[in-house]
GROMACS .gro file of C-alpha atoms in nm:
model
  463
    1MET     CA    1  -0.579  -0.490  -0.472
    2LYS     CA    2  -0.921  -0.444  -0.577
    3LEU     CA    3  -1.108  -0.162  -0.452
    4THR     CA    4  -1.401  -0.395  -0.364
    5THR     CA    5  -1.104  -0.572  -0.149
    6LYS     CA    6  -1.012  -0.262  -0.002
    7PHE     CA    7  -1.352  -0.122   0.097
    8THR     CA    8  -1.464  -0.466   0.202
    9LEU     CA    9  -1.138  -0.457   0.457
   10LEU     CA   10  -1.228  -0.090   0.551
   11VAL     CA   11  -1.567  -0.149   0.678
   12THR     CA   12  -1.462  -0.501   0.817
   13GLY     CA   13  -1.196  -0.381   1.030
   14CYS     CA   14  -1.389  -0.035   1.152
   15THR     CA   15  -1.686  -0.264   1.215
   16PHE     CA   16  -1.454  -0.502   1.434
   17LEU     CA   17  -1.281  -0.160   1.582
   18LEU     CA   18  -1.577  -0.019   1.697
   19LEU     CA   19  -1.796  -0.317   1.814
   20GLY     CA   20  -1.452  -0.437   2.006
   21SER     CA   21  -1.386  -0.128   2.155
   22TYR     CA   22  -1.740  -0.062   2.265
   23TYR     CA   23  -1.777  -0.458   2.402
   24PHE     CA   24  -1.444  -0.382   2.593
   25MET     CA   25  -1.578  -0.056   2.720
   26SER     CA   26  -1.873  -0.186   2.874
   27ILE     CA   27  -1.704  -0.470   2.996
   28HIS     CA   28  -1.460  -0.252   3.189
   29SER     CA   29  -1.746  -0.016   3.317
   30ALA     CA   30  -1.991  -0.268   3.424
   31SER     CA   31  -1.737  -0.486   3.614
   32ASN     CA   32  -1.617  -0.165   3.776
   33ALA     CA   33  -1.961  -0.034   3.895
   34PHE     CA   34  -2.060  -0.421   3.977
   35LEU     CA   35  -1.775  -0.481   4.192
   36LYS     CA   36  -1.831  -0.174   4.396
   37PHE     CA   37  -2.201  -0.206   4.420
   38ASN     CA   38  -2.165  -0.589   4.525
   39GLN     CA   39  -1.879  -0.453   4.782
   40GLN     CA   40  -2.143  -0.188   4.910
   41THR     CA   41  -2.409  -0.457   4.920
   42VAL     CA   42  -2.228  -0.720   5.127
   43VAL     CA   43  -2.123  -0.436   5.419
   44LEU     CA   44  -2.507  -0.296   5.406
   45THR     CA   45  -2.643  -0.657   5.464
   46SER     CA   46  -2.381  -0.798   5.688
   47GLN     CA   47  -2.427  -0.477   5.915
   48GLY     CA   48  -2.820  -0.480   5.912
   49LEU     CA   49  -2.902  -0.836   5.980
   50LEU     CA   50  -3.098  -0.847   6.305
   51ASN     CA   51  -3.109  -1.189   6.506
   52ASP     CA   52  -3.460  -1.357   6.570
   53ALA     CA   53  -3.376  -1.368   6.978
   54LEU     CA   54  -3.340  -0.990   6.973
   55VAL     CA   55  -3.665  -0.941   6.816
   56SER     CA   56  -3.832  -1.234   7.057
   57LYS     CA   57  -3.717  -1.073   7.373
   58ALA     CA   58  -3.802  -0.689   7.296
   59LEU     CA   59  -4.139  -0.837   7.213
   60THR     CA   60  -4.115  -1.060   7.558
   61LYS     CA   61  -4.036  -0.729   7.750
   62GLN     CA   62  -4.349  -0.549   7.571
   63SER     CA   63  -4.671  -0.495   7.815
   64PRO     CA   64  -4.933  -0.772   7.772
   65THR     CA   65  -5.197  -0.494   7.744
   66LEU     CA   66  -5.041  -0.279   7.462
   67SER     CA   67  -5.256  -0.312   7.165
   68ILE     CA   68  -5.125  -0.450   6.864
   69ASN     CA   69  -5.039  -0.041   6.707
   70GLU     CA   70  -4.881  -0.007   7.014
   71LYS     CA   71  -4.665  -0.316   6.988
   72PHE     CA   72  -4.583  -0.257   6.691
   73THR     CA   73  -4.459   0.103   6.704
   74GLN     CA   74  -4.262   0.036   7.016
   75LEU     CA   75  -4.094  -0.220   6.829
   76SER     CA   76  -4.009  -0.008   6.550
   77ASN     CA   77  -3.890   0.260   6.761
   78GLU     CA   78  -3.690  -0.019   6.941
   79PHE     CA   79  -3.505  -0.129   6.609
   80PRO     CA   80  -3.506   0.210   6.404
   81ASN     CA   81  -3.305  -0.011   6.142
   82GLN     CA   82  -3.536  -0.281   6.088
   83GLN     CA   83  -3.855  -0.222   5.861
   84PHE     CA   84  -4.122  -0.444   5.993
   85MET     CA   85  -4.406  -0.597   5.850
   86LEU     CA   86  -4.711  -0.759   6.026
   87VAL     CA   87  -4.952  -1.005   5.840
   88ASN     CA   88  -5.292  -1.118   5.975
   89LYS     CA   89  -5.205  -1.503   5.961
   90ARG     CA   90  -5.607  -1.579   5.913
   91GLN     CA   91  -5.693  -1.312   5.691
   92LYS     CA   92  -5.359  -1.366   5.466
   93ALA     CA   93  -5.364  -0.965   5.451
   94LEU     CA   94  -5.147  -0.720   5.599
   95SER     CA   95  -5.230  -0.525   5.939
   96SER     CA   96  -5.359  -0.215   5.924
   97VAL     CA   97  -5.034  -0.107   6.089
   98HIS     CA   98  -4.829   0.087   5.841
   99ASP     CA   99  -4.518   0.301   5.805
  100LEU     CA  100  -4.548   0.658   5.743
  101ASN     CA  101  -4.220   0.667   5.565
  102ASN     CA  102  -4.326   0.392   5.353
  103ASP     CA  103  -4.628   0.273   5.107
  104ILE     CA  104  -4.642  -0.104   5.205
  105SER     CA  105  -4.806  -0.325   5.015
  106TYR     CA  106  -4.902  -0.753   5.074
  107ILE     CA  107  -4.894  -0.943   4.748
  108PRO     CA  108  -5.080  -1.319   4.774
  109VAL     CA  109  -4.862  -1.536   4.660
  110ASP     CA  110  -4.887  -1.933   4.641
  111ASN     CA  111  -4.587  -2.002   4.824
  112GLY     CA  112  -4.446  -1.778   5.083
  113TYR     CA  113  -4.515  -1.419   5.145
  114GLN     CA  114  -4.441  -1.114   4.903
  115PHE     CA  115  -4.420  -0.766   4.988
  116LYS     CA  116  -4.422  -0.426   4.794
  117ILE     CA  117  -4.259  -0.159   4.938
  118GLU     CA  118  -4.255   0.210   4.735
  119GLN     CA  119  -4.069   0.520   4.837
  120ALA     CA  120  -4.079   0.848   4.692
  121ASP     CA  121  -3.787   0.891   4.404
  122THR     CA  122  -3.714   0.508   4.429
  123GLU     CA  123  -3.820   0.202   4.221
  124PRO     CA  124  -4.059  -0.019   4.407
  125LEU     CA  125  -3.859  -0.290   4.624
  126ILE     CA  126  -4.015  -0.629   4.615
  127VAL     CA  127  -3.943  -0.874   4.937
  128GLN     CA  128  -3.999  -1.224   4.907
  129PHE     CA  129  -3.991  -1.481   5.237
  130ASN     CA  130  -4.061  -1.814   5.220
  131GLN     CA  131  -4.220  -1.836   5.566
  132GLY     CA  132  -4.292  -1.564   5.832
  133GLN     CA  133  -4.000  -1.498   6.077
  134MET     CA  134  -4.183  -1.478   6.391
  135ASP     CA  135  -4.533  -1.578   6.531
  136PHE     CA  136  -4.699  -1.420   6.800
  137VAL     CA  137  -5.089  -1.367   6.924
  138VAL     CA  138  -5.230  -1.058   7.003
  139ASP     CA  139  -5.605  -1.021   7.127
  140ASP     CA  140  -5.662  -1.452   7.039
  141THR     CA  141  -5.545  -1.319   6.663
  142LEU     CA  142  -5.243  -1.496   6.530
  143TYR     CA  143  -4.981  -1.246   6.348
  144GLU     CA  144  -4.660  -1.325   6.133
  145LEU     CA  145  -4.406  -1.093   6.163
  146PHE     CA  146  -4.149  -0.981   5.900
  147TRP     CA  147  -3.834  -0.755   5.893
  148PHE     CA  148  -3.538  -0.684   5.709
  149PRO     CA  149  -3.268  -0.419   5.751
  150ARG     CA  150  -3.356  -0.062   5.612
  151SER     CA  151  -3.033  -0.083   5.407
  152MET     CA  152  -3.205  -0.268   5.187
  153PHE     CA  153  -3.318   0.066   5.049
  154LYS     CA  154  -2.988   0.211   5.034
  155GLN     CA  155  -2.895  -0.067   4.866
  156LYS     CA  156  -3.200  -0.032   4.598
  157GLN     CA  157  -3.113   0.335   4.544
  158ALA     CA  158  -2.755   0.213   4.476
  159GLU     CA  159  -2.900  -0.020   4.230
  160ASN     CA  160  -3.063   0.255   4.071
  161ARG     CA  161  -2.757   0.482   4.076
  162LEU     CA  162  -2.575   0.147   3.920
  163LEU     CA  163  -2.800   0.135   3.635
  164THR     CA  164  -2.797   0.526   3.586
  165ARG     CA  165  -2.427   0.496   3.567
  166LEU     CA  166  -2.412   0.228   3.353
  167ALA     CA  167  -2.641   0.399   3.096
  168ASP     CA  168  -2.463   0.721   3.112
  169GLU     CA  169  -2.136   0.516   3.055
  170PHE     CA  170  -2.255   0.306   2.750
  171MET     CA  171  -2.436   0.630   2.583
  172LEU     CA  172  -2.101   0.812   2.651
  173SER     CA  173  -1.930   0.541   2.492
  174LEU     CA  174  -2.143   0.521   2.215
  175LEU     CA  175  -2.109   0.885   2.164
  176VAL     CA  176  -1.708   0.898   2.131
  177LEU     CA  177  -1.769   0.572   1.896
  178SER     CA  178  -1.952   0.735   1.677
  179LEU     CA  179  -1.749   1.025   1.648
  180ILE     CA  180  -1.483   0.784   1.575
  181ALA     CA  181  -1.665   0.630   1.326
  182ALA     CA  182  -1.746   0.953   1.164
  183GLY     CA  183  -1.403   1.031   1.133
  184LEU     CA  184  -1.315   0.677   0.976
  185SER     CA  185  -1.589   0.723   0.734
  186TRP     CA  186  -1.474   1.069   0.620
  187LEU     CA  187  -1.093   0.940   0.586
  188GLY     CA  188  -1.204   0.682   0.400
  189ALA     CA  189  -1.469   0.894   0.172
  190TRP     CA  190  -1.112   1.112   0.130
  191TYR     CA  191  -0.963   0.820   0.035
  192PHE     CA  192  -1.156   0.676  -0.218
  193LEU     CA  193  -1.324   1.004  -0.366
  194ARG     CA  194  -0.969   1.202  -0.414
  195PRO     CA  195  -0.885   1.076  -0.723
  196LEU     CA  196  -1.229   1.100  -0.844
  197LYS     CA  197  -1.211   1.482  -0.768
  198GLN     CA  198  -0.899   1.473  -0.956
  199LEU     CA  199  -1.065   1.284  -1.246
  200LYS     CA  200  -1.354   1.542  -1.268
  201MET     CA  201  -1.109   1.857  -1.277
  202SER     CA  202  -0.916   1.668  -1.562
  203PHE     CA  203  -1.257   1.660  -1.773
  204LEU     CA  204  -1.311   1.988  -1.696
  205ASP     CA  205  -0.989   2.046  -1.856
  206ILE     CA  206  -1.035   1.875  -2.122
  207GLU     CA  207  -1.380   2.065  -2.180
  208HIS     CA  208  -1.227   2.356  -2.189
  209GLY     CA  209  -0.941   2.263  -2.457
  210LYS     CA  210  -0.640   2.109  -2.310
  211LEU     CA  211  -0.631   1.784  -2.457
  212ASP     CA  212  -0.280   1.742  -2.307
  213THR     CA  213  -0.388   1.686  -1.934
  214ARG     CA  214  -0.334   1.376  -1.786
  215ILE     CA  215  -0.330   1.198  -1.457
  216SER     CA  216  -0.035   1.025  -1.242
  217VAL     CA  217  -0.177   0.701  -1.202
  218GLN     CA  218  -0.007   0.516  -0.941
  219ARG     CA  219  -0.271   0.267  -0.797
  220LYS     CA  220  -0.374  -0.084  -0.942
  221ASP     CA  221  -0.736  -0.101  -0.817
  222GLU     CA  222  -1.060  -0.033  -1.050
  223VAL     CA  223  -0.990   0.338  -0.962
  224GLY     CA  224  -0.664   0.325  -1.111
  225GLU     CA  225  -0.765   0.156  -1.425
  226ILE     CA  226  -1.055   0.449  -1.438
  227LEU     CA  227  -0.768   0.665  -1.432
  228SER     CA  228  -0.598   0.498  -1.662
  229SER     CA  229  -0.889   0.463  -1.920
  230PHE     CA  230  -0.892   0.867  -1.873
  231ASN     CA  231  -0.518   0.919  -1.972
  232ASN     CA  232  -0.624   0.666  -2.284
  233LEU     CA  233  -0.909   0.870  -2.382
  234ALA     CA  234  -0.710   1.189  -2.374
  235SER     CA  235  -0.475   1.081  -2.585
  236TRP     CA  236  -0.696   0.938  -2.839
  237LEU     CA  237  -0.913   1.278  -2.812
  238GLN     CA  238  -0.571   1.496  -2.849
  239GLY     CA  239  -0.485   1.252  -3.185
  240LEU     CA  240  -0.805   1.284  -3.296
  241HIS     CA  241  -0.779   1.661  -3.276
  242GLN     CA  242  -0.448   1.665  -3.452
  243GLN     CA  243  -0.565   1.424  -3.711
  244TYR     CA  244  -0.890   1.634  -3.782
  245LYS     CA  245  -0.681   1.934  -3.790
  246GLN     CA  246  -0.438   1.795  -4.057
  247MET     CA  247  -0.767   1.625  -4.241
  248ASN     CA  248  -0.907   1.945  -4.251
  249SER     CA  249  -0.598   2.113  -4.406
  250ASP     CA  250  -0.509   1.825  -4.631
  251LEU     CA  251  -0.895   1.864  -4.762
  252SER     CA  252  -0.833   2.210  -4.837
  253HIS     CA  253  -0.540   2.147  -5.065
  254GLU     CA  254  -0.681   1.862  -5.211
  255LEU     CA  255  -0.949   2.013  -5.326
  256ARG     CA  256  -0.817   2.333  -5.375
  257THR     CA  257  -0.549   2.208  -5.627
  258PRO     CA  258  -0.784   2.028  -5.863
  259LEU     CA  259  -1.058   2.340  -5.868
  260HIS     CA  260  -0.767   2.622  -5.908
  261ALA     CA  261  -0.641   2.411  -6.218
  262ILE     CA  262  -0.983   2.383  -6.308
  263GLY     CA  263  -1.042   2.750  -6.259
  264SER     CA  264  -0.731   2.872  -6.401
  265ARG     CA  265  -0.747   2.652  -6.700
  266ILE     CA  266  -1.126   2.784  -6.789
  267GLU     CA  267  -1.019   3.155  -6.721
  268ALA     CA  268  -0.726   3.087  -6.993
  269MET     CA  269  -0.972   2.949  -7.263
  270GLU     CA  270  -1.225   3.212  -7.187
  271ASP     CA  271  -0.908   3.453  -7.267
  272GLY     CA  272  -0.818   3.296  -7.554
  273LEU     CA  273  -0.486   3.176  -7.437
  274ILE     CA  274  -0.528   2.786  -7.497
  275PRO     CA  275  -0.767   2.655  -7.740
  276MET     CA  276  -1.088   2.494  -7.615
  277ASP     CA  277  -1.004   2.152  -7.761
  278SER     CA  278  -1.044   1.780  -7.684
  279GLU     CA  279  -0.735   1.755  -7.515
  280GLN     CA  280  -0.806   2.089  -7.247
  281LEU     CA  281  -1.135   1.908  -7.183
  282GLN     CA  282  -0.984   1.589  -7.122
  283ILE     CA  283  -0.757   1.746  -6.876
  284LEU     CA  284  -1.044   1.918  -6.685
  285ALA     CA  285  -1.209   1.567  -6.713
  286ARG     CA  286  -0.892   1.431  -6.498
  287GLU     CA  287  -0.930   1.709  -6.263
  288LEU     CA  288  -1.297   1.655  -6.147
  289LYS     CA  289  -1.198   1.277  -6.158
  290SER     CA  290  -0.969   1.371  -5.905
  291ILE     CA  291  -1.220   1.535  -5.721
  292ASN     CA  292  -1.465   1.271  -5.772
  293ARG     CA  293  -1.254   0.981  -5.617
  294LEU     CA  294  -1.169   1.218  -5.325
  295ILE     CA  295  -1.527   1.245  -5.243
  296ASP     CA  296  -1.603   0.864  -5.295
  297ASP     CA  297  -1.311   0.751  -5.105
  298LEU     CA  298  -1.428   1.002  -4.790
  299SER     CA  299  -1.781   0.857  -4.843
  300LEU     CA  300  -1.660   0.524  -4.849
  301LEU     CA  301  -1.465   0.550  -4.539
  302SER     CA  302  -1.760   0.744  -4.333
  303ILE     CA  303  -1.963   0.464  -4.402
  304THR     CA  304  -1.727   0.196  -4.319
  305GLU     CA  305  -1.617   0.359  -4.005
  306SER     CA  306  -1.975   0.386  -3.907
  307ASN     CA  307  -2.037   0.016  -3.940
  308GLN     CA  308  -2.300   0.142  -4.233
  309LEU     CA  309  -2.150  -0.079  -4.546
  310SER     CA  310  -2.380  -0.340  -4.638
  311LEU     CA  311  -2.188  -0.649  -4.751
  312GLN     CA  312  -2.297  -0.854  -5.020
  313TYR     CA  313  -2.165  -1.221  -4.943
  314ALA     CA  314  -2.154  -1.459  -5.189
  315ASN     CA  315  -1.945  -1.786  -5.293
  316ALA     CA  316  -1.651  -1.666  -5.489
  317ASP     CA  317  -1.309  -1.833  -5.677
  318VAL     CA  318  -1.079  -1.634  -5.456
  319THR     CA  319  -0.773  -1.799  -5.702
  320GLN     CA  320  -0.930  -1.665  -6.037
  321MET     CA  321  -0.991  -1.354  -5.859
  322LEU     CA  322  -0.623  -1.301  -5.797
  323LYS     CA  323  -0.494  -1.438  -6.127
  324THR     CA  324  -0.706  -1.203  -6.315
  325LEU     CA  325  -0.555  -0.944  -6.091
  326VAL     CA  326  -0.216  -1.069  -6.166
  327GLU     CA  327  -0.328  -1.004  -6.555
  328ARG     CA  328  -0.429  -0.683  -6.526
  329TYR     CA  329  -0.089  -0.586  -6.362
  330THR     CA  330   0.149  -0.755  -6.582
  331LEU     CA  331   0.200  -0.481  -6.859
  332ARG     CA  332   0.214  -0.204  -6.546
  333ALA     CA  333   0.476  -0.390  -6.400
  334LYS     CA  334   0.653  -0.467  -6.763
  335GLN     CA  335   0.672  -0.108  -6.852
  336ALA     CA  336   0.779  -0.008  -6.516
  337GLY     CA  337   1.053  -0.249  -6.498
  338ILE     CA  338   0.930  -0.457  -6.228
  339GLU     CA  339   0.934  -0.843  -6.211
  340LEU     CA  340   0.564  -0.926  -6.093
  341ASN     CA  341   0.570  -1.274  -5.906
  342SER     CA  342   0.253  -1.464  -5.799
  343LYS     CA  343   0.229  -1.785  -5.607
  344ILE     CA  344  -0.127  -1.855  -5.566
  345SER     CA  345  -0.295  -2.176  -5.453
  346PRO     CA  346  -0.532  -2.322  -5.689
  347ASN     CA  347  -0.901  -2.403  -5.655
  348ILE     CA  348  -0.997  -2.178  -5.361
  349THR     CA  349  -1.333  -2.028  -5.313
  350ALA     CA  350  -1.457  -1.875  -5.035
  351THR     CA  351  -1.782  -1.711  -4.905
  352ILE     CA  352  -1.691  -1.342  -4.940
  353ASP     CA  353  -1.797  -1.003  -5.078
  354GLU     CA  354  -1.605  -1.037  -5.390
  355GLN     CA  355  -1.594  -0.662  -5.464
  356ARG     CA  356  -1.483  -0.510  -5.108
  357VAL     CA  357  -1.208  -0.790  -5.122
  358ARG     CA  358  -1.094  -0.723  -5.511
  359GLN     CA  359  -1.117  -0.300  -5.404
  360ILE     CA  360  -0.866  -0.417  -5.041
  361VAL     CA  361  -0.632  -0.639  -5.283
  362ILE     CA  362  -0.609  -0.348  -5.590
  363ASN     CA  363  -0.526  -0.094  -5.307
  364LEU     CA  364  -0.241  -0.300  -5.162
  365ILE     CA  365  -0.125  -0.374  -5.497
  366ASP     CA  366  -0.167   0.002  -5.615
  367ASN     CA  367   0.047   0.094  -5.275
  368ALA     CA  368   0.332  -0.162  -5.368
  369PHE     CA  369   0.382   0.013  -5.685
  370LYS     CA  370   0.366   0.344  -5.560
  371TYR     CA  371   0.622   0.302  -5.265
  372GLY     CA  372   0.795   0.007  -5.367
  373ALA     CA  373   0.907   0.026  -5.705
  374SER     CA  374   1.257   0.092  -5.643
  375GLY     CA  375   1.269  -0.264  -5.503
  376LYS     CA  376   1.187  -0.378  -5.889
  377GLU     CA  377   0.931  -0.708  -5.733
  378ILE     CA  378   0.621  -0.707  -5.653
  379ASN     CA  379   0.497  -1.084  -5.518
  380ILE     CA  380   0.132  -1.163  -5.505
  381ASN     CA  381   0.068  -1.493  -5.281
  382LEU     CA  382  -0.248  -1.682  -5.175
  383GLN     CA  383  -0.234  -1.957  -4.900
  384GLU     CA  384  -0.528  -2.127  -4.761
  385HIS     CA  385  -0.526  -2.169  -4.366
  386ASP     CA  386  -0.792  -2.402  -4.144
  387THR     CA  387  -0.981  -2.061  -4.052
  388TYR     CA  388  -0.840  -1.820  -4.317
  389LEU     CA  389  -0.712  -1.707  -4.623
  390ALA     CA  390  -0.388  -1.517  -4.648
  391ILE     CA  391  -0.346  -1.292  -4.933
  392GLU     CA  392   0.007  -1.129  -4.909
  393ILE     CA  393   0.124  -0.823  -5.128
  394SER     CA  394   0.478  -0.781  -5.071
  395ASP     CA  395   0.767  -0.573  -5.208
  396ASN     CA  396   1.132  -0.505  -5.205
  397GLY     CA  397   1.118  -0.095  -5.192
  398GLN     CA  398   1.195   0.133  -4.941
  399GLY     CA  399   1.006  -0.017  -4.672
  400MET     CA  400   0.880   0.198  -4.344
  401ASN     CA  401   1.034   0.323  -4.025
  402ALA     CA  402   0.839   0.219  -3.684
  403GLU     CA  403   0.725   0.572  -3.667
  404GLN     CA  404   0.582   0.541  -4.038
  405GLN     CA  405   0.448   0.171  -3.978
  406SER     CA  406   0.211   0.309  -3.670
  407ALA     CA  407   0.059   0.580  -3.869
  408VAL     CA  408   0.033   0.400  -4.194
  409PHE     CA  409  -0.313   0.313  -4.135
  410GLU     CA  410  -0.451   0.662  -4.058
  411ARG     CA  411  -0.653   0.885  -4.279
  412PHE     CA  412  -0.439   1.104  -4.505
  413TYR     CA  413  -0.139   0.963  -4.395
  414ARG     CA  414   0.167   0.970  -4.660
  415ILE     CA  415   0.498   0.791  -4.643
  416GLN     CA  416   0.610   1.090  -4.854
  417GLN     CA  417   0.436   1.399  -4.671
  418SER     CA  418   0.500   1.655  -4.929
  419ARG     CA  419   0.149   1.780  -5.061
  420SER     CA  420   0.316   1.765  -5.403
  421ASP     CA  421   0.286   1.393  -5.384
  422ASN     CA  422  -0.026   1.379  -5.619
  423ASN     CA  423  -0.009   0.993  -5.654
  424SER     CA  424  -0.186   0.955  -5.313
  425LEU     CA  425  -0.498   1.102  -5.103
  426GLY     CA  426  -0.328   0.879  -4.801
  427LEU     CA  427  -0.706   0.729  -4.763
  428GLY     CA  428  -0.608   0.389  -4.954
  429LEU     CA  429  -0.489   0.187  -4.645
  430PRO     CA  430  -0.767   0.323  -4.374
  431ILE     CA  431  -1.012   0.194  -4.625
  432CYS     CA  432  -0.870  -0.153  -4.673
  433MET     CA  433  -0.857  -0.127  -4.295
  434HIS     CA  434  -1.216  -0.081  -4.204
  435LEU     CA  435  -1.330  -0.335  -4.496
  436ALA     CA  436  -1.131  -0.604  -4.362
  437GLN     CA  437  -1.285  -0.514  -3.996
  438LEU     CA  438  -1.674  -0.545  -4.153
  439MET     CA  439  -1.576  -0.853  -4.303
  440ASN     CA  440  -1.405  -0.981  -3.939
  441SER     CA  441  -1.086  -1.004  -4.091
  442GLU     CA  442  -0.769  -0.836  -4.057
  443ILE     CA  443  -0.479  -0.681  -4.214
  444SER     CA  444  -0.125  -0.700  -4.080
  445LEU     CA  445   0.204  -0.567  -4.203
  446VAL     CA  446   0.538  -0.639  -4.139
  447THR     CA  447   0.804  -0.385  -4.265
  448SER     CA  448   1.169  -0.266  -4.195
  449GLN     CA  449   1.340   0.045  -4.315
  450GLY     CA  450   1.494  -0.011  -4.664
  451GLU     CA  451   1.388  -0.394  -4.663
  452GLY     CA  452   1.046  -0.377  -4.819
  453ALA     CA  453   0.714  -0.412  -4.714
  454SER     CA  454   0.441  -0.715  -4.672
  455PHE     CA  455   0.086  -0.648  -4.647
  456THR     CA  456  -0.153  -0.977  -4.581
  457LEU     CA  457  -0.510  -0.963  -4.579
  458LYS     CA  458  -0.644  -1.277  -4.369
  459LEU     CA  459  -0.986  -1.342  -4.432
  460SER     CA  460  -1.186  -1.559  -4.232
  461THR     CA  461  -1.391  -1.841  -4.323
  462THR     CA  462  -1.572  -1.916  -4.055
  463SER     CA  463  -1.908  -1.744  -3.934
   0.00000   0.00000   0.00000
């Protein structure tokens, strides 16, 4: 499963878990709170309702000589569980009679009557009446009398407590879920960053020269691909390090041998042990030529590996080029007792860098003479295909095993690893490989131990 899929599923799962938990916890808390609140409200309201007949009877019993204030006070004292309000119907205003415990104000509305009752430390209570509950006249003034149970104040307080409780429970739920989310986030970060931390430590090991460092890969997502790439990189660096150590050793030997021979021969000439004639000078020239060849090969390999070699493409007669090379090697094959065969298709031309293609073919033919001479047969073939030309150089010599085949294109690698092998520097095939790659072509090898080797240069004929 890809890392993006894992991360998406993790975030989605955590989100659904948190939101779902918060939703169900909120629903549970609110349901319990509202159920309890409604039960209390029903009890308070049912117990506090006052019948109109009782109020009418109380007013009738009062002395007609009492003032409006006295009537209101006496009525409030007789029904202490009720909150009474008196409105001058003509003036549409609250009577000057007021309650010492509450601050009551009349709010004019288009339909009905509305009152605002405020108590200390409590949210204002708004009471709406569609019509007056009872009319009565005092001193030729018509009043509207309204009342409601004082238990509604308790109901309002209970409502405030309910809201406070819900707010506290929701806040607690949010805090708990936030802690759970933080924990899940930490676990997710730990899960995703653990291999990256391991990767960091492995890079530090590589930096300190531990090139054999590897990471166990058990994941199949993008992180697993990164860890696998690190292992590949570490293997490549380790191989490169070994290769350069071997290269330095080989270079030291390849340069030391001819230089030592030149120095020894010059000292012998100076001491009069050997004559300073043309034969000795030719020997010195051959040694210098060997050094120059090594330097030229290293220079060419360097610029081909860095893609800095400039190719000179032109239309060339590939058939004629190979026929010329066959003629060039015919005498050498005859002297070595080797049968040189060729099967070259006629009239094949292509846009190539003829100099570099010839250089590759010469290297492959020289390689066949060096390591395939025991088979007494070398074949040079040319065939044209739809998108490429195939130049095959094969022999029936000693061939190569799997280990040799995998290393044959590495610099300074020689089939015969003895340093006494002066016939090869181990640079020819690496140069051929890089030249072919620069020309968008390839070199393939088919070989097995004791059955010879076949190198095929596939020259691309497409742009």
